[in-house]
Amino acid sequence: MIERTDHGNLVTLRLAHGKASAFDLELCEGLARAFAEIGASDARAVIVTGSGSIFSAGVDLFRLVNEGAPYVERFYPEMVRMFLELFTFPKPVIAAVNGHAVAGGAVLALAADYRLMAAGNGRIGVPEMLVGVPFPPSVLEAIRFAVPPQHLQNFIYSGRTVTAEDALRIGLVDEIVAPDDLPARAAEVAAQMAALPAEAFALTKRQLRDHAADRAKRHNSEFGDDVRALWNQPETHARIRDYLAKTIKK
């Protein structure tokens, strides 16, 4: 599900969960557990990447609609907690986006401190509005933090996915790298960030991100029940099925 490799003080987490490393309850729990273990270790930086041509396809929508409200009630809070913990993780996180990063996959990349994307056919974006589900507060704040303000609303409302070149142009990623060079370049960036003084980095990251994290927590109190309720509605599940019929099964 998550393959961990240690190289000195660097850790690589490779998502290898089914065909598309889609987020389900177990993957969210696994990521939270992996980051907790890394946080308590001597590791100085983390690289997150995917398998094959997919970084992550986002939430496992098939499982969500098949298992319905009881599953959503277990999955939704775990997903919210996991994304907030990743966003506030005190050590450097480098996203090596090896291919498609869609919805939650894009959010996982955007929550990182540095983002590299492989050249090629991979696309990145958050089509939640097209799917018909609202953004959990921790997810929305990670997007708001990473996406330049002049592109934020269109990026969210349009639901479009973009190529690596467009992602670099609008500031979603920091570099485009040849696919074969992605692991080595990610390790190079991770080593550079790992060499920074750890306490100073952690404090600086808190200063940069605490406002967004606090807003996510506050908005989760204000809007979290409404968001989860929409995720549970039969009408939402019908829209998801329609979206899947038009895309995945077309």
Short mmCIF file of C-alpha atoms in Angstrom, two decimals:
data_model
loop_
_atom_site.label_atom_id
_atom_site.label_comp_id
_atom_site.label_asym_id
_atom_site.label_seq_id
_atom_site.Cartn_x
_atom_site.Cartn_y
_atom_site.Cartn_z
CA MET A 1 0.00 0.00 0.00
CA ILE A 2 2.82 2.39 0.96
CA GLU A 3 6.39 1.34 0.19
CA ARG A 4 8.97 2.98 2.45
CA THR A 5 12.63 3.30 1.50
CA ASP A 6 15.28 4.90 3.73
CA HIS A 7 18.45 6.48 2.35
CA GLY A 8 20.41 7.91 5.23
CA ASN A 9 18.25 10.65 6.71
CA LEU A 10 15.86 10.72 3.74
CA VAL A 11 12.67 8.68 3.50
CA THR A 12 10.76 7.91 0.30
CA LEU A 13 7.12 6.91 0.53
CA ARG A 14 5.81 5.36 -2.68
CA LEU A 15 2.04 5.02 -3.01
CA ALA A 16 1.26 1.56 -4.36
CA HIS A 17 -2.40 1.04 -3.51
CA GLY A 18 -4.35 -0.62 -6.29
CA LYS A 19 -4.20 0.65 -9.85
CA ALA A 20 -4.43 4.35 -9.02
CA SER A 21 -3.44 4.72 -5.35
CA ALA A 22 -6.92 6.09 -4.69
CA PHE A 23 -7.56 7.39 -1.20
CA ASP A 24 -9.66 5.10 0.92
CA LEU A 25 -9.85 4.64 4.68
CA GLU A 26 -6.86 2.32 4.79
CA LEU A 27 -4.58 4.53 2.67
CA CYS A 28 -5.44 7.62 4.74
CA GLU A 29 -4.72 5.71 7.93
CA GLY A 30 -1.51 4.35 6.42
CA LEU A 31 -0.25 7.77 5.38
CA ALA A 32 -1.04 9.28 8.78
CA ARG A 33 0.77 6.40 10.47
CA ALA A 34 3.79 6.65 8.15
CA PHE A 35 4.18 10.38 8.73
CA ALA A 36 3.81 9.94 12.50
CA GLU A 37 6.60 7.36 12.46
CA ILE A 38 8.83 9.60 10.34
CA GLY A 39 8.10 12.56 12.58
CA ALA A 40 9.29 10.60 15.60
CA SER A 41 12.43 9.34 13.84
CA ASP A 42 15.79 10.87 12.92
CA ALA A 43 14.71 11.30 9.30
CA ARG A 44 15.21 14.84 8.04
CA ALA A 45 13.03 14.95 4.89
CA VAL A 46 10.33 12.93 3.11
CA ILE A 47 9.76 12.28 -0.58
CA VAL A 48 6.25 11.21 -1.60
CA THR A 49 5.77 9.67 -5.04
CA GLY A 50 3.46 7.27 -6.85
CA SER A 51 3.69 4.20 -9.04
CA GLY A 52 3.72 3.82 -12.80
CA SER A 53 2.03 6.74 -14.54
CA ILE A 54 -0.17 7.75 -11.58
CA PHE A 55 0.72 9.74 -8.47
CA SER A 56 -2.79 9.36 -7.06
CA ALA A 57 -6.27 9.51 -8.57
CA GLY A 58 -7.83 10.98 -5.43
CA VAL A 59 -10.68 9.58 -3.37
CA ASP A 60 -11.87 6.07 -4.20
CA LEU A 61 -15.28 7.19 -5.45
CA PHE A 62 -16.39 3.69 -6.37
CA ARG A 63 -15.98 2.51 -2.81
CA LEU A 64 -17.61 5.67 -1.47
CA VAL A 65 -20.83 5.21 -3.45
CA ASN A 66 -20.86 1.43 -3.09
CA GLU A 67 -20.51 1.45 0.70
CA GLY A 68 -22.49 4.64 1.25
CA ALA A 69 -23.06 6.70 4.38
CA PRO A 70 -21.64 4.26 6.97
CA TYR A 71 -18.32 4.24 5.10
CA VAL A 72 -18.32 8.02 4.62
CA GLU A 73 -18.79 8.50 8.37
CA ARG A 74 -15.57 6.55 8.96
CA PHE A 75 -13.59 7.75 5.96
CA TYR A 76 -14.32 11.48 5.92
CA PRO A 77 -12.88 12.44 9.36
CA GLU A 78 -9.79 10.29 8.77
CA MET A 79 -9.16 12.00 5.42
CA VAL A 80 -9.61 15.46 6.96
CA ARG A 81 -7.20 14.65 9.78
CA MET A 82 -4.62 13.09 7.47
CA PHE A 83 -4.45 16.06 5.11
CA LEU A 84 -4.14 18.53 7.98
CA GLU A 85 -1.33 16.48 9.55
CA LEU A 86 0.52 16.33 6.24
CA PHE A 87 0.06 20.05 5.66
CA THR A 88 1.51 20.87 9.08
CA PHE A 89 4.23 18.19 9.13
CA PRO A 90 7.31 19.91 10.59
CA LYS A 91 9.91 18.29 8.34
CA PRO A 92 10.45 19.02 4.63
CA VAL A 93 8.10 17.15 2.30
CA ILE A 94 8.93 16.84 -1.39
CA ALA A 95 6.29 15.66 -3.85
CA ALA A 96 7.73 13.76 -6.81
CA VAL A 97 4.64 13.75 -9.03
CA ASN A 98 5.33 10.89 -11.43
CA GLY A 99 2.05 11.16 -13.37
CA HIS A 100 -1.61 11.97 -12.92
CA ALA A 101 -2.39 13.77 -9.65
CA VAL A 102 -6.12 14.27 -9.50
CA ALA A 103 -8.38 15.58 -6.71
CA GLY A 104 -6.90 14.27 -3.46
CA GLY A 105 -3.77 13.34 -5.37
CA ALA A 106 -3.31 16.95 -6.38
CA VAL A 107 -3.98 18.06 -2.80
CA LEU A 108 -1.31 15.66 -1.52
CA ALA A 109 1.18 17.29 -3.89
CA LEU A 110 0.04 20.82 -3.08
CA ALA A 111 0.46 20.17 0.65
CA ALA A 112 4.18 19.48 0.11
CA ASP A 113 6.97 22.02 0.55
CA TYR A 114 8.43 21.44 -2.92
CA ARG A 115 6.77 19.90 -5.95
CA LEU A 116 8.43 18.26 -8.94
CA MET A 117 6.37 16.85 -11.80
CA ALA A 118 7.45 14.45 -14.49
CA ALA A 119 7.30 15.68 -18.06
CA GLY A 120 4.81 13.82 -20.22
CA ASN A 121 1.10 13.12 -20.25
CA GLY A 122 0.40 13.46 -16.53
CA ARG A 123 -2.23 15.97 -15.47
CA ILE A 124 -2.93 17.66 -12.16
CA GLY A 125 -6.11 19.30 -10.90
CA VAL A 126 -9.04 19.23 -8.48
CA PRO A 127 -12.29 18.27 -10.27
CA GLU A 128 -14.35 18.12 -7.06
CA MET A 129 -16.85 20.70 -8.36
CA LEU A 130 -17.41 18.56 -11.46
CA VAL A 131 -17.85 15.48 -9.29
CA GLY A 132 -20.32 17.32 -7.07
CA VAL A 133 -18.60 17.15 -3.66
CA PRO A 134 -17.52 20.14 -1.57
CA PHE A 135 -13.97 20.52 -0.29
CA PRO A 136 -13.24 19.61 3.33
CA PRO A 137 -11.71 22.64 5.10
CA SER A 138 -8.23 21.14 5.49
CA VAL A 139 -8.20 20.26 1.78
CA LEU A 140 -9.38 23.69 0.70
CA GLU A 141 -6.81 25.45 2.87
CA ALA A 142 -3.96 23.36 1.45
CA ILE A 143 -5.08 24.37 -2.04
CA ARG A 144 -5.54 28.02 -1.05
CA PHE A 145 -2.04 28.10 0.45
CA ALA A 146 -0.31 26.62 -2.60
CA VAL A 147 -2.16 28.05 -5.60
CA PRO A 148 -1.38 31.66 -6.57
CA PRO A 149 -4.37 33.90 -5.77
CA GLN A 150 -4.91 35.01 -9.37
CA HIS A 151 -5.46 31.38 -10.40
CA LEU A 152 -7.20 30.04 -7.30
CA GLN A 153 -10.89 30.53 -8.07
CA ASN A 154 -10.67 29.37 -11.67
CA PHE A 155 -8.57 26.37 -10.65
CA ILE A 156 -11.23 25.32 -8.13
CA TYR A 157 -14.45 26.26 -9.93
CA SER A 158 -13.46 24.97 -13.38
CA GLY A 159 -12.36 21.57 -12.07
CA ARG A 160 -9.95 21.33 -14.98
CA THR A 161 -6.78 19.31 -14.90
CA VAL A 162 -3.66 20.77 -16.50
CA THR A 163 -0.45 19.49 -18.04
CA ALA A 164 2.91 19.72 -16.30
CA GLU A 165 3.80 22.74 -18.44
CA ASP A 166 0.63 24.60 -17.46
CA ALA A 167 1.08 23.52 -13.84
CA LEU A 168 4.53 25.12 -13.83
CA ARG A 169 3.23 28.26 -15.54
CA ILE A 170 0.50 28.88 -12.98
CA GLY A 171 2.61 27.89 -9.99
CA LEU A 172 1.20 24.49 -9.06
CA VAL A 173 4.63 22.85 -9.32
CA ASP A 174 8.17 24.13 -8.88
CA GLU A 175 9.95 22.07 -11.54
CA ILE A 176 9.33 19.79 -14.49
CA VAL A 177 11.75 16.87 -14.65
CA ALA A 178 12.33 14.10 -17.19
CA PRO A 179 10.60 10.96 -15.87
CA ASP A 180 13.82 8.96 -15.59
CA ASP A 181 15.46 11.80 -13.65
CA LEU A 182 12.59 12.36 -11.21
CA PRO A 183 13.80 10.11 -8.35
CA ALA A 184 17.33 11.49 -8.43
CA ARG A 185 16.22 15.11 -8.64
CA ALA A 186 13.71 14.61 -5.82
CA ALA A 187 16.47 13.11 -3.68
CA GLU A 188 18.72 16.06 -4.49
CA VAL A 189 16.06 18.58 -3.44
CA ALA A 190 15.28 16.54 -0.33
CA ALA A 191 18.96 16.46 0.65
CA GLN A 192 19.21 20.24 0.22
CA MET A 193 16.18 20.81 2.43
CA ALA A 194 17.32 18.18 4.95
CA ALA A 195 20.57 20.13 5.38
CA LEU A 196 18.64 23.15 6.68
CA PRO A 197 18.62 23.55 10.48
CA ALA A 198 15.70 21.36 11.56
CA GLU A 199 14.35 23.54 14.35
CA ALA A 200 14.57 26.70 12.28
CA PHE A 201 12.82 24.98 9.37
CA ALA A 202 10.01 23.63 11.55
CA LEU A 203 9.43 27.02 13.18
CA THR A 204 9.47 28.83 9.83
CA LYS A 205 7.04 26.33 8.32
CA ARG A 206 4.71 26.86 11.28
CA GLN A 207 4.85 30.62 10.78
CA LEU A 208 4.07 30.21 7.09
CA ARG A 209 1.25 27.71 7.51
CA ASP A 210 -0.31 28.20 10.93
CA HIS A 211 -2.79 30.80 9.69
CA ALA A 212 -4.09 28.37 7.05
CA ALA A 213 -4.09 25.48 9.53
CA ASP A 214 -5.97 27.52 12.14
CA ARG A 215 -8.50 28.57 9.54
CA ALA A 216 -8.95 24.92 8.51
CA LYS A 217 -9.64 23.94 12.11
CA ARG A 218 -12.04 26.84 12.60
CA HIS A 219 -13.85 26.16 9.34
CA ASN A 220 -14.06 22.48 10.19
CA SER A 221 -15.99 23.49 13.31
CA GLU A 222 -18.17 25.90 11.33
CA PHE A 223 -18.69 24.01 8.07
CA GLY A 224 -17.47 20.45 8.67
CA ASP A 225 -20.89 19.01 9.47
CA ASP A 226 -22.40 20.63 6.37
CA VAL A 227 -19.60 19.35 4.15
CA ARG A 228 -19.86 15.80 5.52
CA ALA A 229 -23.64 15.91 5.15
CA LEU A 230 -23.28 16.77 1.45
CA TRP A 231 -20.81 13.92 1.02
CA ASN A 232 -23.51 11.63 2.45
CA GLN A 233 -26.50 12.83 0.45
CA PRO A 234 -28.05 10.37 -2.05
CA GLU A 235 -28.12 13.19 -4.60
CA THR A 236 -24.36 13.62 -4.23
CA HIS A 237 -23.80 9.91 -4.71
CA ALA A 238 -25.98 10.01 -7.82
CA ARG A 239 -23.85 12.84 -9.24
CA ILE A 240 -20.71 10.85 -8.45
CA ARG A 241 -22.08 7.82 -10.28
CA ASP A 242 -22.91 10.02 -13.25
CA TYR A 243 -19.41 11.50 -13.21
CA LEU A 244 -17.83 8.05 -13.08
CA ALA A 245 -20.03 6.85 -15.95
CA LYS A 246 -18.92 9.80 -18.09
CA THR A 247 -15.22 9.55 -17.29
CA ILE A 248 -13.79 6.34 -15.85
CA LYS A 249 -16.20 4.02 -17.65
CA LYS A 250 -16.66 5.99 -20.86
#
